[in-house]
Amino acid sequence: MGGTTTSSADVMSDLLRECGGCAVIDGGLATELERNGADLNDPLWSAKCLISSPHLIRKVHLDYLEAGANILITASYQATIQGFESKGISREESENLLRKSAEIACEARDIFLERCTKGWYSGTGGAPKNHPVLVAASIGSYGAYLADGSEYSGEYGEAVTLAVLKDFHRRRVQVLAESGVDIIAFETIPNKIEAQAYIELLEENDIKIPAWLSFNSKDGVNIVSGDSLHECALIAESCNKVVAVGINCTPPRFIHGLITSVQKVTSKPIIIYPNSGETYDADRKVWVESTGVPDEDFVPYVSKWREAGASLIGGCCRTTPNTIRAISRALNITSAIKPQN
């Protein structure tokens, strides 16, 4: 963590031990990039900023660290070699942009930790006494690359086989695994076949760093494709390289029951980072207000999720640094951290 020599197998357990049993993940990236002036109306979505405005990505990462996050997720969710190539970017430069997503997050961590050592953050006794930070390389689903909303349905068609998915993800996984990050975050997994593809890639390519798998659900029972969450969690449980399993980009009201379901089949730490509760309209490519949860209302949820067995908690789409600050306070991991004037 931030230059530690800890073996990859111990990265997650060490983080949780240093955080007192429960760690905080950061929140939504795209919403914050837009709030800071980025135009993400593009199939590359937040990955567009790797080309046009990497300084905004670094700023958002720092905002989340200052809010109490222990895990930064890179801006590579929608960054794929195939997506960059469709924009006329060479394969070599596409791979460099993947590495850049890791470099920006690692740089933000270094800046934050240096400021902490200099006492530039207020809190109990100045800088937080213990604020470990991991960098997780985000890998979005095949559906995220398609940019047609299929990451929220898992419906890829019969032509998209296990072999196709492995070929699509293979080089991206290799590049990000060797980019200096601590862990790979396979996020918003919408179907069982893609989870299987990830597991096989980790094994076949002898990936040296650990990974987590997180699925999304729209009914609180199954993942969005209709595949059994129980079966998907078992896939994650079967792989020693996977060090956490759970749920992301799912309405908060479903999370408690999903934690219970995952807990029945895994001995790994459970990771949850729900969205705000709003609904994504894939046709209009906008989030529609429905049951959105204000930042302060995450607090009672957090206590229940922790009691249910979750040990890594954060936010996904439409959550903010204020959400993460509220989560951090609720978990009592660190006091709110704010730069001194």
Coordinates of N, CA, C and O in Angstrom, one line a residue, residues 22 25 50 57-58 69 87 99 102 106 122 150 160 167 207 228 246 257 271 276 286-287 291-292 321 333 338 341:
C22 N -13.0 -2.6 8.8 CA -13.9 -2.1 7.7 C -13.2 -0.9 7.0 O -12.8 0.0 7.7
I25 N -14.4 2.7 0.5 CA -14.2 2.9 -1.0 C -14.6 4.3 -1.4 O -15.5 4.9 -0.8
L50 N -9.0 10.9 -19.5 CA -7.6 10.5 -19.6 C -6.9 11.2 -20.7 O -5.6 11.4 -20.7
I57 N -9.3 14.3 -13.1 CA -9.3 13.0 -12.5 C -8.5 13.0 -11.2 O -9.0 12.5 -10.1
R58 N -7.3 13.6 -11.2 CA -6.5 13.7 -10.0 C -7.2 14.5 -8.9 O -7.2 14.1 -7.7
A69 N -11.7 8.2 2.0 CA -11.6 6.9 1.3 C -10.3 6.2 1.5 O -9.3 6.9 1.6
K87 N -11.5 5.4 -31.8 CA -11.3 6.8 -31.9 C -10.1 7.2 -32.7 O -9.7 8.3 -32.8
R99 N -2.4 2.7 -18.6 CA -1.4 2.9 -17.6 C -1.5 4.3 -16.9 O -1.3 4.4 -15.7
A102 N -3.8 4.5 -14.0 CA -3.2 4.0 -12.7 C -2.2 5.0 -12.2 O -2.2 5.3 -11.0
C106 N -2.3 6.7 -8.4 CA -1.1 6.6 -7.6 C -0.5 7.9 -7.2 O -0.1 8.1 -6.1
S122 N -6.7 18.9 8.7 CA -7.1 19.0 10.1 C -7.9 17.8 10.5 O -8.4 17.1 9.7
S150 N -26.0 -2.2 -22.0 CA -26.1 -3.6 -21.7 C -25.4 -4.0 -20.5 O -25.5 -5.2 -20.0
V160 N -21.6 -13.5 -28.4 CA -20.6 -13.1 -27.4 C -20.4 -14.3 -26.4 O -21.1 -14.5 -25.4
D167 N -11.0 -12.9 -24.9 CA -10.1 -12.2 -25.9 C -10.3 -10.7 -25.8 O -9.3 -9.9 -25.9
I207 N -1.9 -13.6 -13.3 CA -1.9 -12.3 -12.8 C -1.4 -12.2 -11.3 O -1.8 -13.0 -10.5
S228 N -28.2 -16.3 -11.3 CA -28.2 -16.4 -9.8 C -27.0 -15.7 -9.2 O -25.8 -16.0 -9.5
G246 N -18.7 -9.0 -4.0 CA -19.9 -8.2 -3.6 C -20.7 -7.6 -4.7 O -20.8 -8.1 -5.8
G257 N -30.2 -7.3 1.7 CA -30.5 -8.7 1.3 C -29.4 -9.3 0.5 O -29.2 -10.5 0.6
I271 N -17.7 -6.8 -0.3 CA -17.6 -5.4 -0.8 C -18.9 -4.9 -1.3 O -19.6 -5.6 -2.1
S276 N -26.8 5.8 -6.1 CA -27.6 6.7 -5.3 C -29.0 6.2 -5.2 O -29.8 6.8 -4.4
V286 N -29.1 9.0 -19.5 CA -29.2 9.9 -18.4 C -29.6 9.1 -17.2 O -30.3 8.1 -17.3
W287 N -29.3 9.7 -16.0 CA -29.9 9.1 -14.7 C -31.2 9.8 -14.4 O -31.3 11.0 -14.5
T291 N -35.6 6.8 -6.7 CA -35.5 6.7 -5.2 C -34.1 7.1 -4.8 O -33.5 6.4 -3.9
G292 N -33.7 8.2 -5.3 CA -32.3 8.7 -4.9 C -32.2 8.9 -3.4 O -33.1 9.3 -2.8
P321 N -18.3 13.0 -2.8 CA -17.4 13.0 -1.6 C -18.1 13.2 -0.3 O -17.7 12.7 0.7
I333 N -14.0 5.2 11.0 CA -12.7 4.8 10.6 C -11.7 6.0 10.8 O -10.6 5.9 11.2
K338 N -10.3 17.7 6.2 CA -10.4 18.9 5.4 C -9.1 19.6 5.3 O -8.4 19.8 6.3
N341 N -6.9 26.0 5.9 CA -6.8 27.2 5.0 C -5.4 27.8 5.2 O -4.7 27.7 6.2

